[in-house]
Short mmCIF file of C-alpha atoms in Angstrom, two decimals:
data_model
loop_
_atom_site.label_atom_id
_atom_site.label_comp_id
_atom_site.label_asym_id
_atom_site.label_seq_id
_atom_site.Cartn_x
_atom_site.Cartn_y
_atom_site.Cartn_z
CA UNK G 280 61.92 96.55 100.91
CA UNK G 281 60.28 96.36 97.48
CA UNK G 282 56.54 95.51 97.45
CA UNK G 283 53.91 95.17 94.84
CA UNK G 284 54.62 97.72 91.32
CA UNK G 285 58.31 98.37 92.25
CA UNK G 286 59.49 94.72 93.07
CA UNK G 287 57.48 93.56 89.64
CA UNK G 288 59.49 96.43 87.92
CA UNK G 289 63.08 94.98 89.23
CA UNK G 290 62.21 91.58 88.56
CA UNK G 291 61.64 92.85 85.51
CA UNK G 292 64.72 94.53 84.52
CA UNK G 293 66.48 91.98 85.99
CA UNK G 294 65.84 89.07 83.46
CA UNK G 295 66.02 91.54 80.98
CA UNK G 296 69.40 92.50 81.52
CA UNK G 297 70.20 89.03 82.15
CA UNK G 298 68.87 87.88 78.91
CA UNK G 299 70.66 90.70 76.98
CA UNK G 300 73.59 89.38 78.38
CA UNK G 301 73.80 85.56 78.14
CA UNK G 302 72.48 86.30 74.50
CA UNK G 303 75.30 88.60 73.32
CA UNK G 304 73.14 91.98 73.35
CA UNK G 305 73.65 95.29 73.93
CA UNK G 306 72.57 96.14 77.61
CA UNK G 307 74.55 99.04 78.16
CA UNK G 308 71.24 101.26 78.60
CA UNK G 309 69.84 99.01 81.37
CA UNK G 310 73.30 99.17 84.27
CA UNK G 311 75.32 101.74 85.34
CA UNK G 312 78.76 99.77 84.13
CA UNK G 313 81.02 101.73 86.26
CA UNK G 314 79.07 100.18 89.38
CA UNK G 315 79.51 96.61 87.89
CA UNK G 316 83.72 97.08 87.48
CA UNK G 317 83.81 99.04 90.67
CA UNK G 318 81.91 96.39 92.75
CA UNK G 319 83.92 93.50 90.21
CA UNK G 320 87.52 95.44 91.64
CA UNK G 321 86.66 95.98 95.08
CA UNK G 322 85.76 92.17 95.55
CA UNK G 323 87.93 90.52 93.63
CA UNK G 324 91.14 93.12 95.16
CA UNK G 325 89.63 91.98 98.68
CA UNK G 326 88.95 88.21 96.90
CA UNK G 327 86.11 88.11 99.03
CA UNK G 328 84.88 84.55 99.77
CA UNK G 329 81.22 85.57 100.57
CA UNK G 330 81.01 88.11 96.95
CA UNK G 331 79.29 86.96 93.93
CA UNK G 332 77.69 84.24 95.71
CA UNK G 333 75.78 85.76 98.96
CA UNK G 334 76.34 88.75 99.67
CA UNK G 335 75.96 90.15 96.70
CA UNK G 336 73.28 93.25 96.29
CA UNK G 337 72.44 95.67 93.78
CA UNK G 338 69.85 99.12 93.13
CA UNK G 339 67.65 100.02 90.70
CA UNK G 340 68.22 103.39 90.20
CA UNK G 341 65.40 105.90 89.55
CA UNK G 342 66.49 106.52 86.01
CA UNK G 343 65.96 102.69 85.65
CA UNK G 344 69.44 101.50 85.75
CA UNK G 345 70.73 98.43 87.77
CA UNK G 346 73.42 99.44 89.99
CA UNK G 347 75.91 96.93 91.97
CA UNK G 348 76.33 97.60 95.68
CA UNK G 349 76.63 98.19 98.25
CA UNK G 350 79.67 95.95 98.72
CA UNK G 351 78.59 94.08 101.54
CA UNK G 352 80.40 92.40 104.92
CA UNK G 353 84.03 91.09 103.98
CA UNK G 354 83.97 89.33 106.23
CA UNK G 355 86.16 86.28 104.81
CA UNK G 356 88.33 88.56 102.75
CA UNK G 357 91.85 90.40 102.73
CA UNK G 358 93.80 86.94 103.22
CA UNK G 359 91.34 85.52 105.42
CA UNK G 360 92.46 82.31 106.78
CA UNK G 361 95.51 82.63 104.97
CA UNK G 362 93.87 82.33 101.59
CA UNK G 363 96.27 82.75 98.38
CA UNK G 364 96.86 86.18 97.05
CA UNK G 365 95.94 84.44 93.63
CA UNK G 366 93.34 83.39 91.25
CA UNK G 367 90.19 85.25 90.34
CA UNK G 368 86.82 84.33 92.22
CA UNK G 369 84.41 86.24 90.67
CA UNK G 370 83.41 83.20 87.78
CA UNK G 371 81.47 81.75 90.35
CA UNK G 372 78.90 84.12 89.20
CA UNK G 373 77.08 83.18 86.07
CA UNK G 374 76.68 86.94 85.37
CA UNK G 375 80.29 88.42 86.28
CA UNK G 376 82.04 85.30 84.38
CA UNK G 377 79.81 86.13 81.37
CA UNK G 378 80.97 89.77 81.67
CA UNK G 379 84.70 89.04 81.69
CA UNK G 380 83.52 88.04 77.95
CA UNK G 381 82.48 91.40 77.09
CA UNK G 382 85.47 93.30 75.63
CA UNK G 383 83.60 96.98 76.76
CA UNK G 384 83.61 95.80 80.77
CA UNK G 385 87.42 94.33 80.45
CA UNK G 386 88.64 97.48 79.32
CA UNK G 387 86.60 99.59 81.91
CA UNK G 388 88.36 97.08 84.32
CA UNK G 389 91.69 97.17 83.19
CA UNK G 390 91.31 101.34 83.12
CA UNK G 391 90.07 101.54 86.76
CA UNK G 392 92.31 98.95 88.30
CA UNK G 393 95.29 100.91 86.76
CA UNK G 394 94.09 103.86 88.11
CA UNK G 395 93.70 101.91 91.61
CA UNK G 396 97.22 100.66 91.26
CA UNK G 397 99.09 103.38 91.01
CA UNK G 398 97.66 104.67 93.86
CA UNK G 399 99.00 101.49 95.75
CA UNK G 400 100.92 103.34 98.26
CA UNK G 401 98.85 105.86 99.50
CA UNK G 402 95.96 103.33 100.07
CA UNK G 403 98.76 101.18 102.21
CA UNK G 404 99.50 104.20 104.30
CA UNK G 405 95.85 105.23 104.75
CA UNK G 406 95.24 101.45 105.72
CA UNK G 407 97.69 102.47 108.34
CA UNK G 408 96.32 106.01 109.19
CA UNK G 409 92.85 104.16 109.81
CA UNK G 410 94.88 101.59 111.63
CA UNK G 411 95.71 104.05 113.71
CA UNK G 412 92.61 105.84 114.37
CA UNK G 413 90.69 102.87 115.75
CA UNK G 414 93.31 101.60 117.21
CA UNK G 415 91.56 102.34 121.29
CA UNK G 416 88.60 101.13 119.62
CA UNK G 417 90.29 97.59 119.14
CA UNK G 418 91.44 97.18 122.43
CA UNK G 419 87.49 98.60 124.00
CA UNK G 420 86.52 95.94 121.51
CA UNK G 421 88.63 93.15 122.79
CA UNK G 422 87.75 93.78 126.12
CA UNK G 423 84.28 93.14 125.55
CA UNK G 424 84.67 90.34 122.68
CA UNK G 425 88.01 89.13 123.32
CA UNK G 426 88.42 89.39 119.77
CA UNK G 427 92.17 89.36 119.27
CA UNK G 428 94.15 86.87 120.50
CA UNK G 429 96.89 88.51 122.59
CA UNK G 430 98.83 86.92 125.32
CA UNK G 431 96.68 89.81 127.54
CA UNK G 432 93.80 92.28 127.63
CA UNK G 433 96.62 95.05 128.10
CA UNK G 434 95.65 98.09 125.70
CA UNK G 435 99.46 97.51 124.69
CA UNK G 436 98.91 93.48 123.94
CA UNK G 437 96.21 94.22 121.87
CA UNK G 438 97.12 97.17 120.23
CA UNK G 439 100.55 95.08 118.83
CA UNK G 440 98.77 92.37 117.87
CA UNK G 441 96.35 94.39 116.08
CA UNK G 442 99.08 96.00 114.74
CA UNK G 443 100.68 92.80 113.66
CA UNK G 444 97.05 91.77 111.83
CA UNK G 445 97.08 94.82 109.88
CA UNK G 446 100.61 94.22 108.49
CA UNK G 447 99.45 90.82 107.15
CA UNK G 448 96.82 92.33 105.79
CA UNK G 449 99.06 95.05 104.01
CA UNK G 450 101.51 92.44 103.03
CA UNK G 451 98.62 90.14 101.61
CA UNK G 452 96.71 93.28 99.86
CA UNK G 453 100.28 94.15 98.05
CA UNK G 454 100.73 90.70 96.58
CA UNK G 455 96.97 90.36 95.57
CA UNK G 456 97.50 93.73 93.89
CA UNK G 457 100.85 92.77 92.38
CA UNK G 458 99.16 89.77 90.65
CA UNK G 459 96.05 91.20 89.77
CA UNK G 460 98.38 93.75 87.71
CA UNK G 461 100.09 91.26 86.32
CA UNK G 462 96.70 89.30 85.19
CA UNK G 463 95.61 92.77 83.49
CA UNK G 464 99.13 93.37 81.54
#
């Protein structure tokens, strides 16, 4: 963790970046936007419950940029609880729903989502190559956390249920990307 000169130094650059922004300013020199749409995309594709409000980190870079990331947990994302595949979350955050102003980061958004999109199909069929490739870690899993609630603790019970969760998923993540694209249109 940050102690002393370095956490003084973030706090810093911090409120400055946040007054830049909530005044109108230019702050481009002060965050690495790409890290800001990336981390927007990534949690608002997932519409993670938990991002923008907790678990929500950043860096300070050593050229003195503020970074976004890691992404952190998703835990309650990905249709979790059978949440709609629509709406936008991130304007629970003071800063993300004053960026959404800024014409610069919609059009770095609308760029890199585009570019995510059209890659739609190969990130459905490595969902399902990873799927696949954990798939005897699942069932070691469930046998230790009964995680997955199949009628057994048969590798084969498991394994098709997990199979079955990762089709929602994929069926959930195709809508959510359907109507993010046509939000950005």
């Amino acid at each position: 963790g940050l102690s002393g000169a370095g956490l003084l130094r973030s706090r810093d650059k911090i409120n400055l970046f946040e007054e830049k922004l909530f005044l109108g300013a230019d702050f481009s020199s002060l965050v690495d936007m790409q890290s800001f749409v990336d981390y927007y995309l990534i949690n608002e594709i997932a519409k993670d419950d938990d991002a923008f409000v907790s678990d929500c980190y950043m860096n300070l870079r050593e050229d003195g940029k503020l970074v976004m990331g890691p992404v952190w947990n998703l835990g309650k994302s990905f249709g979790y609880s059978g949440v709609s595949t629509k709406g936008f979350i991130a304007s629970r955050s003071p800063w993300f729903a004053e960026l959404r102003k800024n014409s610069n980061f919609n059009s770095m958004i609308e760029k890199r989502f585009a570019e995510l999109y059209a890659n739609k199909e190969q990130l459905l069929k490595t969902m399902d190559d990873w799927a696949t490739t954990v798939s005897l870690s699942v069932a070691g899993n469930d046998l230790v956390w009964n995680s997955i609630d199949a009628q057994s603790n048969e590798v084969t019970d498991v394994q098709s249920v997990y199979q079955e969760e990762i089709s929602t998923m994929k069926q959930w993540l195709e809508k959510r990307l359907d109507w993010m694209k046509s939000q950005f249109e």
